[in-house]
Coordinates of C-alpha atoms in Angstrom, one line a residue:
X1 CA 0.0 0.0 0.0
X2 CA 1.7 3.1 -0.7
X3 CA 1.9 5.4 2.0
X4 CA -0.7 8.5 2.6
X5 CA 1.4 11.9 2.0
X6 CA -1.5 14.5 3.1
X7 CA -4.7 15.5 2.6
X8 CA -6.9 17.4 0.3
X9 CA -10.9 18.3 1.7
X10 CA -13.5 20.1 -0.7
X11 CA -16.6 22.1 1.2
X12 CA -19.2 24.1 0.1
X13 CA -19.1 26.2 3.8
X14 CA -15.1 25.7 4.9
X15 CA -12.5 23.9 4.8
X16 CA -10.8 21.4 7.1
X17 CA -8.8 19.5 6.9
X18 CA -6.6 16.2 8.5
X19 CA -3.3 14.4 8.1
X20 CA -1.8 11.1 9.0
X21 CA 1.6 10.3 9.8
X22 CA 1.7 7.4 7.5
X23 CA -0.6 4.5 6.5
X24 CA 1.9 2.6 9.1
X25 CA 1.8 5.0 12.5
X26 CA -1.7 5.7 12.6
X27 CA -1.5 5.5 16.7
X28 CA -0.5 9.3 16.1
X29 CA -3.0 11.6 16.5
X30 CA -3.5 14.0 14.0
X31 CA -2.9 17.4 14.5
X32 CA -4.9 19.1 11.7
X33 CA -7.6 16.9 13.2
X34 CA -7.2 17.9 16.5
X35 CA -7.0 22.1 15.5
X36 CA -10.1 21.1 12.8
X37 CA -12.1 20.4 15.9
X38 CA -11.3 23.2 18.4
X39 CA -11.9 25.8 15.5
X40 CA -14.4 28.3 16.5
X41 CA -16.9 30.3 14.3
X42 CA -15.9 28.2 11.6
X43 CA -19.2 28.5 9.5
X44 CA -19.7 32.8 10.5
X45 CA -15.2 33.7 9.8
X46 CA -15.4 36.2 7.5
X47 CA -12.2 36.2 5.3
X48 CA -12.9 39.9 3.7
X49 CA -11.2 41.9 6.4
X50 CA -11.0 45.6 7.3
X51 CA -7.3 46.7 8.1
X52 CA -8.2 47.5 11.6
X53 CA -9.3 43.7 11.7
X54 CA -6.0 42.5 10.2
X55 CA -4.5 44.4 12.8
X56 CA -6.8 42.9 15.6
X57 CA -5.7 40.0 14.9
X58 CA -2.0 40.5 14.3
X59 CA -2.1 42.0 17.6
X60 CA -3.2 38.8 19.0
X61 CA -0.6 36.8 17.8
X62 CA 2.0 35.3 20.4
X63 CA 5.5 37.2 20.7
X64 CA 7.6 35.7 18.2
X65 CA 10.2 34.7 20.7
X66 CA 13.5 32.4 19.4
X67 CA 13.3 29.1 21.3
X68 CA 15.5 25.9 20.7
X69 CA 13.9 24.0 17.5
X70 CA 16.2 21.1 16.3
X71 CA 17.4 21.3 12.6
X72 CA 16.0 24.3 11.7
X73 CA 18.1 27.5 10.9
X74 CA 15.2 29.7 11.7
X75 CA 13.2 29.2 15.6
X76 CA 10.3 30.2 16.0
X77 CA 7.5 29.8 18.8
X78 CA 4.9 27.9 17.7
X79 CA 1.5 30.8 17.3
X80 CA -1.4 27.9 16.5
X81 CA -4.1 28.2 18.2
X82 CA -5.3 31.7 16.7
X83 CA -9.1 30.7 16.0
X84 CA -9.1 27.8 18.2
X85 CA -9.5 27.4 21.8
X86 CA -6.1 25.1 22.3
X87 CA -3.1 27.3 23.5
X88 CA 0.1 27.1 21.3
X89 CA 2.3 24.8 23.2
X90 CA -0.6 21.8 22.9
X91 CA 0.1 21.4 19.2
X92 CA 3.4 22.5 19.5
X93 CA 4.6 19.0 21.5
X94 CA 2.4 17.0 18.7
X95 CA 5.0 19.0 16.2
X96 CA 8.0 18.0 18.3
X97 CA 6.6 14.1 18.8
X98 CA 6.4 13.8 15.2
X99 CA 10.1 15.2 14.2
X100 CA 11.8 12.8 16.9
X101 CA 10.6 9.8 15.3
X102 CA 13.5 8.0 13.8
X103 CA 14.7 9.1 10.6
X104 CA 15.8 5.7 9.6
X105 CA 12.3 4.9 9.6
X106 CA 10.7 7.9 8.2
X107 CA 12.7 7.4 5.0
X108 CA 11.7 3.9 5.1
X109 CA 8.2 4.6 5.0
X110 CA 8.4 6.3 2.1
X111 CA 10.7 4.2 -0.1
X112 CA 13.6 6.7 0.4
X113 CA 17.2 5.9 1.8
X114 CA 18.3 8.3 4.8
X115 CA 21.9 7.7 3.9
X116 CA 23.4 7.5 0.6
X117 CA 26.2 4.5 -0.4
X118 CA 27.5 6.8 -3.0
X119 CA 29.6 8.9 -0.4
X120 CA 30.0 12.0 -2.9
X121 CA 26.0 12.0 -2.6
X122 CA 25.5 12.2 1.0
X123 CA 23.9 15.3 2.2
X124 CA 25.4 17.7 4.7
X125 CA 22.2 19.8 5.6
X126 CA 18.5 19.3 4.7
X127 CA 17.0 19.9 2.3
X128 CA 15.5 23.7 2.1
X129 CA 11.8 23.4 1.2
X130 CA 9.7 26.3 -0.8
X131 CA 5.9 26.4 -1.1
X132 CA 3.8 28.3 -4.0
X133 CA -0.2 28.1 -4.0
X134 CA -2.8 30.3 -5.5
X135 CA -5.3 31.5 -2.9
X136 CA -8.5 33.4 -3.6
X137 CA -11.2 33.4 -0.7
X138 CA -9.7 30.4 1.7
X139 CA -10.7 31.0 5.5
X140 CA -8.2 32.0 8.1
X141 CA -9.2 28.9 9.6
X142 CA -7.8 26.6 6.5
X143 CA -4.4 28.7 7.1
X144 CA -4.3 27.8 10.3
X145 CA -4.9 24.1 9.7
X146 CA -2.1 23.7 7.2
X147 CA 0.0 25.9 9.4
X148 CA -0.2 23.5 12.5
X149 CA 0.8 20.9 10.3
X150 CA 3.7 22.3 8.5
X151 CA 4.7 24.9 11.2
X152 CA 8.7 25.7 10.9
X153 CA 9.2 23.6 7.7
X154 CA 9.2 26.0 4.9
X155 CA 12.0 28.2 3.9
X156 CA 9.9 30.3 2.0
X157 CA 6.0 31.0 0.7
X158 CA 4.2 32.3 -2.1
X159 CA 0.7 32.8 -2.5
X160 CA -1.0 34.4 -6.1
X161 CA -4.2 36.2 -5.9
X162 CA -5.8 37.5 -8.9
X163 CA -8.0 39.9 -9.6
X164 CA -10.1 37.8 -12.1
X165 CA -11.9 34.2 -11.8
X166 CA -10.8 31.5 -14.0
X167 CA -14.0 32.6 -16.1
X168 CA -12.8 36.0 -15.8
X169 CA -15.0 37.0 -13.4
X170 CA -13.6 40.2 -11.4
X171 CA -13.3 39.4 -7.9
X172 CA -12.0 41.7 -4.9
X173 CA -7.8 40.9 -3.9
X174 CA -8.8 39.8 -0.4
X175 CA -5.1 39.4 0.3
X176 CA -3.3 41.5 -1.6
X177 CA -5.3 44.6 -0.3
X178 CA -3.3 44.2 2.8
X179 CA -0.3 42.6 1.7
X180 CA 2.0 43.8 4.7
X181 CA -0.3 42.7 7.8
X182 CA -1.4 39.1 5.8
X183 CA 2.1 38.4 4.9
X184 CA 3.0 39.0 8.7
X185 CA 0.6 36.8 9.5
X186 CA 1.4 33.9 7.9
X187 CA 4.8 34.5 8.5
X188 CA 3.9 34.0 12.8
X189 CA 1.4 30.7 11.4
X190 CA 4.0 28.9 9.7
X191 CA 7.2 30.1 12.0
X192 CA 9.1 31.8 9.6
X193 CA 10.5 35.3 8.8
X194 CA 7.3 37.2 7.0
X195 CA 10.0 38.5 4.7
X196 CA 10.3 35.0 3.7
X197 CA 6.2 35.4 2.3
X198 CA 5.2 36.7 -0.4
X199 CA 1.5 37.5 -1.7
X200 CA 1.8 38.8 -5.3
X201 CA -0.9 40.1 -7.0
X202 CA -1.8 38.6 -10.4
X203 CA -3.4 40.7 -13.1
X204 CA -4.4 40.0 -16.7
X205 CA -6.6 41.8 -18.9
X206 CA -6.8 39.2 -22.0
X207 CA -10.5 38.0 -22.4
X208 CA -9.0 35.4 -23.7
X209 CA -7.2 33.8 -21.2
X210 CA -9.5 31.8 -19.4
X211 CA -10.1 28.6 -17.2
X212 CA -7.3 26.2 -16.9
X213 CA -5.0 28.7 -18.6
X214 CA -5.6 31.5 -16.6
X215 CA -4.3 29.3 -13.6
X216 CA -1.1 28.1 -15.7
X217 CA -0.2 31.5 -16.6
X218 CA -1.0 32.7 -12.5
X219 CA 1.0 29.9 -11.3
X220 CA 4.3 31.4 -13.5
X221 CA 4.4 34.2 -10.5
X222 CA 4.7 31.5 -8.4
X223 CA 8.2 30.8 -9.7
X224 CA 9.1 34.9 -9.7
X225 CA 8.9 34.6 -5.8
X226 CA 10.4 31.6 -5.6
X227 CA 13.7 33.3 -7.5
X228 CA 13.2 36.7 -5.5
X229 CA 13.2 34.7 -2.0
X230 CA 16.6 32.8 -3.1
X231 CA 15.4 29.7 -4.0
X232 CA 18.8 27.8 -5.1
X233 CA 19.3 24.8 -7.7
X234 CA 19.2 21.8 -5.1
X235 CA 16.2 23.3 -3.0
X236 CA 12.6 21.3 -3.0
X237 CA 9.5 23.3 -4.8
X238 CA 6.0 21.8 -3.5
X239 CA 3.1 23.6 -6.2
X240 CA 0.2 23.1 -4.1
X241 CA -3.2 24.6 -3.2
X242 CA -4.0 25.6 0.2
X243 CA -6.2 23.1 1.0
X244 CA -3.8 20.4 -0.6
X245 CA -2.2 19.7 3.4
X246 CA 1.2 17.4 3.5
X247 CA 1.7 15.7 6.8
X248 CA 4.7 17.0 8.9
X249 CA 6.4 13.7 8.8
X250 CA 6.4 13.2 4.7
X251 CA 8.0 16.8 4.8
X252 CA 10.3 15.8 7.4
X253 CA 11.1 13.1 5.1
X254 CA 11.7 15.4 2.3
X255 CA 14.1 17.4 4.0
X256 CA 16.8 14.5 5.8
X257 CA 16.4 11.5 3.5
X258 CA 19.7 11.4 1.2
X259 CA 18.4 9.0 -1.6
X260 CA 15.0 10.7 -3.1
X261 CA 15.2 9.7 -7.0
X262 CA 12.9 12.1 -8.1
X263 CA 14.8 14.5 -6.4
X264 CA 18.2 14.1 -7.1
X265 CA 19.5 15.4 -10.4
X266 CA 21.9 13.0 -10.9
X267 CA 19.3 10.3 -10.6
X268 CA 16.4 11.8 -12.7
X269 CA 19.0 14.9 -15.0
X270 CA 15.2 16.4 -15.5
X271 CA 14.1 13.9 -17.8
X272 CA 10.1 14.5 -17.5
X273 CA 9.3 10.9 -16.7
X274 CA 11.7 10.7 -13.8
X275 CA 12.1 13.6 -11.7
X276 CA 9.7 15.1 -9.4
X277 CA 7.4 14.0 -6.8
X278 CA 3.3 13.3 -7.1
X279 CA 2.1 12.5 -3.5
X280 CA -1.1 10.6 -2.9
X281 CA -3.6 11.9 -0.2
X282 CA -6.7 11.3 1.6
X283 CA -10.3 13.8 0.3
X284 CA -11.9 15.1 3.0
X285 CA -15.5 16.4 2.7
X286 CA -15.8 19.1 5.1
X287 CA -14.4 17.5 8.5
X288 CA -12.0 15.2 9.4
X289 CA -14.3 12.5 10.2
X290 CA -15.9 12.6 6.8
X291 CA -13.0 10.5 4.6
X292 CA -14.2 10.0 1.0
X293 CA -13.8 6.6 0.3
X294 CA -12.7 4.8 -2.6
X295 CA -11.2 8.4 -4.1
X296 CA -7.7 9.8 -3.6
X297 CA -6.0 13.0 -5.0
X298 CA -2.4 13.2 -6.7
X299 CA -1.6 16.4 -5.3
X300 CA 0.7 18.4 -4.5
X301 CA 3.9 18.1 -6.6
X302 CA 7.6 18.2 -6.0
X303 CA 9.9 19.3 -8.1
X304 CA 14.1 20.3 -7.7
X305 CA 15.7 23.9 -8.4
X306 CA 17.9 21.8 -10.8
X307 CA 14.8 21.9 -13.0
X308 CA 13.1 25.1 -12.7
X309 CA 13.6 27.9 -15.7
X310 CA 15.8 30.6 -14.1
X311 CA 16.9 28.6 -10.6
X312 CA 18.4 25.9 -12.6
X313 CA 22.1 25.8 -12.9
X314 CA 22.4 23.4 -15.8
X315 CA 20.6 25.7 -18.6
X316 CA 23.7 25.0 -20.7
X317 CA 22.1 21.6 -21.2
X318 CA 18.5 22.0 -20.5
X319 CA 17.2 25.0 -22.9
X320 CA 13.9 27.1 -21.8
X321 CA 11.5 25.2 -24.2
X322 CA 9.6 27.3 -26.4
X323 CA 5.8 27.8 -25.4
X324 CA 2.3 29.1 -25.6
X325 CA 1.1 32.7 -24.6
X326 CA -0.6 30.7 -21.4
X327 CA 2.6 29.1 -20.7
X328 CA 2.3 25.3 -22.0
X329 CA 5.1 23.9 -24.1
X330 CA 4.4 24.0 -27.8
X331 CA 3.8 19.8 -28.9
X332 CA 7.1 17.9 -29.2
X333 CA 8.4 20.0 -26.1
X334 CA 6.9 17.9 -23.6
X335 CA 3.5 18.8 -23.7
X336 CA 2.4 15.5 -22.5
X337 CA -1.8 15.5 -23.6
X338 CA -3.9 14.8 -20.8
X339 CA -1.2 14.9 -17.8
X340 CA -1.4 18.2 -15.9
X341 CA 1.2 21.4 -17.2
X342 CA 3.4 22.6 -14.6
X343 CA 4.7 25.9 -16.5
X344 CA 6.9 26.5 -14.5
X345 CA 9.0 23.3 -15.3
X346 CA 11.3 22.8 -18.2

């Protein structure tokens, strides 16, 4: 059976969301499900704020004090717990329980090696892990979810709004409007610097552009942020949606196994078929008690700086292939019909 990676949960009201350990350590309680039920107000949160509720709520954040948080270059107190009723430090020893598992293990569960037999392949620090998602009208509530989860794991964050639906709709930037106080805040969810998130603002006027490539052309910006933030040729890019959650321990993975094929240039040298990452993940309908059965999502993706157009440092071999106005490759460039386009990927 292959192991469960995350989750991914669809609502018409909210969304929450859960995420197991592994198909193998499911004596670990899950802390998504455990933040899912203590949220408050979950049906009534508004996510269209004033800026004197941004600030409301900034202001009740936790001091972002630097405590002692093993293998991470950046320490942060944990700051769940900002809808819920549970204070920080409950989820905050789930967090810890989870990352002293042994690592030996971990990669085992998985299918990856923790230590390389190829010496000149061994890893000397984890791996540094970037997230990009498009966001539109997600509660605060969702944030926090995904935060709990992946709190201290990320070395940097992008999120795309755009002004315009897929159907080119106009919609208000409920994000973007208040870029400085949101990124803040998602900086103090996730325990990093909020210099290290970005919300960009997408805007495109073509009438033209619509549906599924409107979102490839949106998810390009991803990839400007990732450059601006100092992503580097042998970090980890997950392309996700917010409500797509990875469990803590699959990241964890991620980061400290040595031997991951599809992420290891010299295993996969960006050949389509061989590099990157698809996880596999549980759909939730609304709660965490309500598993869809019998359906699974392949989402969120992987992929390695090595293979990204303009982090890459082999563009002497791999050229920028040629493509669309909406970002696809033209045919013959890898434009596989009927598997999903990642733009963003050469």
């Amino acid at each position: 059976m292959r192991p469960i990676t995350g989750v991914n949960v669809r609502s018409m009201d909210a969304r929450l969301t859960g995420a197991l350990i592994g198909a193998r350590h499911k004596k670990y309680l899950v802390i998504a499900f455990l933040i899912g039920l203590s949220i408050v107000s979950i049906w009534t949160m508004e996510l269209l704020m004033t800026s004197e509720q941004s600030s409301d709520m900034l202001a009740a954040l936790p001091p972002h004090d630097i405590i002692d948080r093993p293998q991470k270059k950046y320490k942060g107190e944990s700051n769940t717990g900002i809808l819920s009723k549970k204070d920080p430090s409950f989820f905050q020893s789930f967090q810890e329980e989870i990352d002293s598992l042994d690592d030996e293990a971990r990669c085992s569960r998985y299918g990856f090696n923790l230590t390389s037999d190829d010496p000149v392949h061994r890893r000397t620090e984890p791996r540094r892990v970037f997230f990009g998602s498009l966001i539109a009208s997600e509660s605060w509530e969702l944030f926090e979810i995904a935060a709990a989860e992946t709190f201290g794991m990320y070395e940097g964050i992008v999120l795309v709004e755009s002004n315009r639906t897929q159907n080119f709709t106009p919609r208000n930037l409920t994000h973007y409007n208040y870029k400085e106080k949101h990124e803040e805040i998602i900086g103090r969810m996730f325990g990093i610097p909020n210099d290290k998130v970005q919300i960009r603002s997408f805007v495109n006027e073509d009438p033209k552009l619509m549906y599924l490539s409107r979102e490839h052309a949106q998810r390009n910006d991803i990839l400007n942020g990732w450059k601006e933030l100092g992503m580097q040729p042998d970090d980890v890019a997950i392309l996700s949606d917010m409500d797509e959650v990875l469990t803590r321990d699959f990241l964890r993975a991620i980061q400290i196994c040595d031997v991951i094929d599809g992420l290891d240039y010299h295993s996969h040298e960006c050949q389509p078929q061989r590099m990157g990452l698809r996880t596999s993940t549980q759909v939730y309908e609304g709660s965490p008690e309500c598993i869809t059965h019998k359906r699974s999502w392949s989402q969120p993706s992987f992929f390695v700086g090595h293979c990204i157009e303009g982090i890459s440092d082999k563009t002497a071999i791999h050229k920028p292939p040629p493509r669309q106005k909406n970002g696809k490759r033209l045919p013959g460039w890898g434009n596989m019909i009927g598997i999903r386009q990642t733009p963003t990927i050469p």
